[in-house]
């Protein structure tokens, strides 16, 4: 289906599920090469990254640990940048190689907040793996995004983990809002 409706908003297909899976396999191969014998800790940022990290892990063959954190920073379809809380940071970060797995880097504020908190735990290294990046929306200076699935324009997107008003996370492809987002 090329267009879908969620609540009051219409969306059109932007990235089909097949290219997403193929891109994820390439990311997994690249990470596997970079982190062989390092036993990294993947930290998935919930809720948006749940499908991405699930599929990514199916393609990761090196030894690793997987953890999740949750940040509340976003309502409706505009990033408030108003990060309130971080839940679930693992205790064993000190001296470890961390790969932070995000659904999307938009303004970059969530990412910067997360990195600040994680750095306090003295990891050996932190790299970012994000399915989507909106370079034109990124207002804060973010660290190098080492693993990026797709760079996309400044559209509001849903599907493959991303929601609109809590809906649409289970949609297989990625869809962009048609018309202007308020
Ligand atoms: P940032 O702090 O980079 O502005 O935003 C990060 C968070 O905002 C993402 O993890 C995601 O939850 C949410 N977000 C940013 N852009 C979009 C978008 O286009 N669609 C959806 N559904 N969420 C978004």
Short mmCIF file of C-alpha atoms and ligand atoms in Angstrom, two decimals:
data_model
loop_
_atom_site.label_atom_id
_atom_site.label_comp_id
_atom_site.label_asym_id
_atom_site.label_seq_id
_atom_site.Cartn_x
_atom_site.Cartn_y
_atom_site.Cartn_z
CA UNK A 1 0.00 0.00 0.00
CA UNK A 2 1.47 3.35 -1.04
CA UNK A 3 -0.62 5.65 1.14
CA UNK A 4 -2.01 5.11 4.60
CA UNK A 5 -4.01 7.12 7.08
CA UNK A 6 -3.31 7.28 10.80
CA UNK A 7 -5.82 9.30 12.79
CA UNK A 8 -5.99 12.73 11.11
CA UNK A 9 -2.88 12.40 8.99
CA UNK A 10 -2.07 10.84 5.62
CA UNK A 11 1.26 9.24 4.86
CA UNK A 12 2.95 8.00 1.70
CA UNK A 13 5.47 5.21 1.34
CA UNK A 14 9.05 6.41 1.63
CA UNK A 15 11.19 3.30 2.23
CA UNK A 16 9.91 -0.22 1.64
CA UNK A 17 10.64 -3.03 4.03
CA UNK A 18 13.01 -4.83 1.62
CA UNK A 19 15.58 -2.02 1.32
CA UNK A 20 15.38 -1.57 5.10
CA UNK A 21 16.30 -5.22 5.66
CA UNK A 22 19.12 -5.03 3.11
CA UNK A 23 20.56 -1.86 4.65
CA UNK A 24 20.40 -3.43 8.11
CA UNK A 25 22.36 -6.45 6.92
CA UNK A 26 25.09 -4.13 5.61
CA UNK A 27 25.18 -2.22 8.90
CA UNK A 28 25.45 -5.49 10.80
CA UNK A 29 28.34 -6.66 8.64
CA UNK A 30 30.15 -3.34 9.13
CA UNK A 31 29.61 -3.45 12.91
CA UNK A 32 30.74 -7.08 12.97
CA UNK A 33 34.02 -6.14 11.31
CA UNK A 34 34.58 -3.07 13.53
CA UNK A 35 33.74 -4.83 16.81
CA UNK A 36 35.07 -8.34 16.35
CA UNK A 37 36.33 -9.62 19.74
CA UNK A 38 35.18 -6.43 21.52
CA UNK A 39 31.92 -7.79 22.90
CA UNK A 40 30.10 -4.43 22.64
CA UNK A 41 26.97 -3.53 24.56
CA UNK A 42 24.17 -2.50 22.21
CA UNK A 43 21.84 -0.08 23.98
CA UNK A 44 18.51 0.28 22.18
CA UNK A 45 16.53 3.45 22.79
CA UNK A 46 12.88 2.53 23.30
CA UNK A 47 10.24 2.62 22.02
CA UNK A 48 11.17 3.61 18.49
CA UNK A 49 14.19 1.35 18.00
CA UNK A 50 12.53 -1.94 18.96
CA UNK A 51 12.05 -3.32 15.43
CA UNK A 52 15.34 -1.92 14.16
CA UNK A 53 17.44 -3.41 16.95
CA UNK A 54 15.51 -6.69 16.73
CA UNK A 55 16.29 -7.05 13.02
CA UNK A 56 19.84 -5.76 13.47
CA UNK A 57 20.55 -8.37 16.13
CA UNK A 58 19.39 -11.18 13.82
CA UNK A 59 22.24 -10.19 11.50
CA UNK A 60 24.91 -9.59 14.17
CA UNK A 61 27.12 -12.63 14.59
CA UNK A 62 29.77 -11.35 17.03
CA UNK A 63 29.50 -11.77 20.79
CA UNK A 64 27.59 -8.87 22.34
CA UNK A 65 25.21 -7.76 25.06
CA UNK A 66 21.87 -6.06 24.44
CA UNK A 67 20.23 -3.57 26.78
CA UNK A 68 17.47 -1.01 26.49
CA UNK A 69 16.86 2.47 27.83
CA UNK A 70 13.80 4.63 27.63
CA UNK A 71 13.66 8.40 27.25
CA UNK A 72 10.53 10.49 27.36
CA UNK A 73 11.07 13.49 25.09
CA UNK A 74 8.51 13.50 22.34
CA UNK A 75 4.80 14.12 21.91
CA UNK A 76 2.60 14.24 18.80
CA UNK A 77 4.70 14.93 15.74
CA UNK A 78 7.16 17.62 16.81
CA UNK A 79 10.34 17.05 18.71
CA UNK A 80 10.19 19.11 21.89
CA UNK A 81 13.81 18.48 22.70
CA UNK A 82 12.58 18.53 26.26
CA UNK A 83 14.18 15.34 27.53
CA UNK A 84 12.72 14.46 30.88
CA UNK A 85 13.88 11.09 32.03
CA UNK A 86 16.17 8.18 31.31
CA UNK A 87 15.15 4.75 32.53
CA UNK A 88 17.11 1.51 32.60
CA UNK A 89 20.74 2.43 32.02
CA UNK A 90 22.80 -0.74 32.53
CA UNK A 91 25.29 -0.80 35.42
CA UNK A 92 28.21 -2.42 33.61
CA UNK A 93 29.14 0.33 31.16
CA UNK A 94 32.53 1.23 32.64
CA UNK A 95 35.37 0.28 30.27
CA UNK A 96 33.01 -1.22 27.68
CA UNK A 97 32.42 -0.44 24.01
CA UNK A 98 28.91 0.94 23.65
CA UNK A 99 26.77 1.08 20.51
CA UNK A 100 23.74 3.27 21.04
CA UNK A 101 20.90 2.18 18.75
CA UNK A 102 18.38 4.89 17.81
CA UNK A 103 15.38 4.90 15.50
CA UNK A 104 15.96 8.43 14.30
CA UNK A 105 18.19 11.41 14.97
CA UNK A 106 16.12 14.53 14.41
CA UNK A 107 17.23 17.65 16.32
CA UNK A 108 19.94 15.58 18.01
CA UNK A 109 18.94 16.71 21.49
CA UNK A 110 17.90 13.27 22.70
CA UNK A 111 21.14 11.79 21.45
CA UNK A 112 23.25 14.45 23.15
CA UNK A 113 21.40 13.92 26.41
CA UNK A 114 21.95 10.16 26.21
CA UNK A 115 25.62 10.50 25.42
CA UNK A 116 26.12 12.90 28.32
CA UNK A 117 24.55 10.42 30.73
CA UNK A 118 26.41 7.40 29.35
CA UNK A 119 29.78 9.19 29.33
CA UNK A 120 29.48 9.72 33.07
CA UNK A 121 29.69 5.92 33.41
CA UNK A 122 33.13 5.94 31.73
CA UNK A 123 32.67 3.58 28.79
CA UNK A 124 35.71 2.73 26.68
CA UNK A 125 33.94 4.06 23.58
CA UNK A 126 30.50 5.11 22.34
CA UNK A 127 29.29 4.92 18.76
CA UNK A 128 25.87 5.67 17.35
CA UNK A 129 23.83 3.41 15.12
CA UNK A 130 20.65 5.07 13.87
CA UNK A 131 18.19 3.79 11.32
CA UNK A 132 17.30 7.30 10.15
CA UNK A 133 18.96 10.70 10.27
CA UNK A 134 17.42 14.02 9.31
CA UNK A 135 20.59 16.10 8.74
CA UNK A 136 18.61 19.28 8.01
CA UNK A 137 16.76 19.06 11.32
CA UNK A 138 19.80 18.44 13.47
CA UNK A 139 20.28 21.71 15.32
CA UNK A 140 22.75 20.69 18.00
CA UNK A 141 26.21 19.49 17.15
CA UNK A 142 26.02 15.73 17.44
CA UNK A 143 28.93 13.32 17.51
CA UNK A 144 29.76 11.49 14.31
CA UNK A 145 26.93 9.11 13.47
CA UNK A 146 29.03 6.11 12.58
CA UNK A 147 26.26 3.79 11.41
CA UNK A 148 23.33 5.42 9.59
CA UNK A 149 20.66 3.43 7.77
CA UNK A 150 19.16 6.23 5.69
CA UNK A 151 19.49 10.01 5.56
CA UNK A 152 16.05 11.47 4.99
CA UNK A 153 14.60 14.95 4.41
CA UNK A 154 12.96 16.90 7.18
CA UNK A 155 9.63 15.02 6.99
CA UNK A 156 7.64 13.46 9.78
CA UNK A 157 7.81 9.69 9.36
CA UNK A 158 6.04 6.66 10.81
CA UNK A 159 6.38 2.91 10.58
CA UNK A 160 9.05 0.37 11.36
CA UNK A 161 9.04 1.33 15.05
CA UNK A 162 8.16 5.01 14.68
CA UNK A 163 4.72 6.19 15.77
CA UNK A 164 2.18 8.90 15.26
CA UNK A 165 0.10 9.39 18.42
CA UNK A 166 1.21 5.95 19.58
CA UNK A 167 0.07 4.26 16.36
CA UNK A 168 1.88 2.87 13.33
CA UNK A 169 4.93 1.33 15.00
CA UNK A 170 4.06 -2.09 13.58
CA UNK A 171 3.89 -0.93 9.96
CA UNK A 172 6.57 -2.66 7.92
CA UNK A 173 7.81 0.19 5.71
CA UNK A 174 8.61 3.81 6.54
CA UNK A 175 6.00 6.39 5.52
CA UNK A 176 6.22 10.18 5.41
CA UNK A 177 3.44 12.60 6.27
CA UNK A 178 1.78 14.20 3.26
CA UNK A 179 1.32 17.92 3.60
CA UNK A 180 2.74 20.15 6.25
CA UNK A 181 3.25 18.88 9.81
CA UNK A 182 2.18 21.38 12.43
P1 LIG B 1 15.58 14.46 18.60
O1 LIG B 1 15.88 14.61 20.05
O2 LIG B 1 16.73 14.02 17.75
O3 LIG B 1 14.91 15.69 18.05
O4 LIG B 1 14.43 13.39 18.47
C1 LIG B 1 14.61 12.10 18.79
C2 LIG B 1 13.32 11.38 18.96
O5 LIG B 1 12.20 12.10 18.44
C3 LIG B 1 13.35 10.08 18.20
O6 LIG B 1 13.94 9.06 18.95
C4 LIG B 1 11.89 9.86 17.91
O7 LIG B 1 11.28 9.20 18.99
C5 LIG B 1 11.31 11.24 17.79
N1 LIG B 1 11.21 11.65 16.37
C6 LIG B 1 11.99 12.52 15.71
N2 LIG B 1 11.60 12.65 14.44
C7 LIG B 1 10.54 11.82 14.29
C8 LIG B 1 9.70 11.49 13.16
O8 LIG B 1 9.83 11.97 12.02
N3 LIG B 1 8.72 10.59 13.40
C9 LIG B 1 8.52 10.02 14.61
N4 LIG B 1 7.52 9.16 14.72
N5 LIG B 1 9.29 10.30 15.69
C10 LIG B 1 10.29 11.19 15.51
#
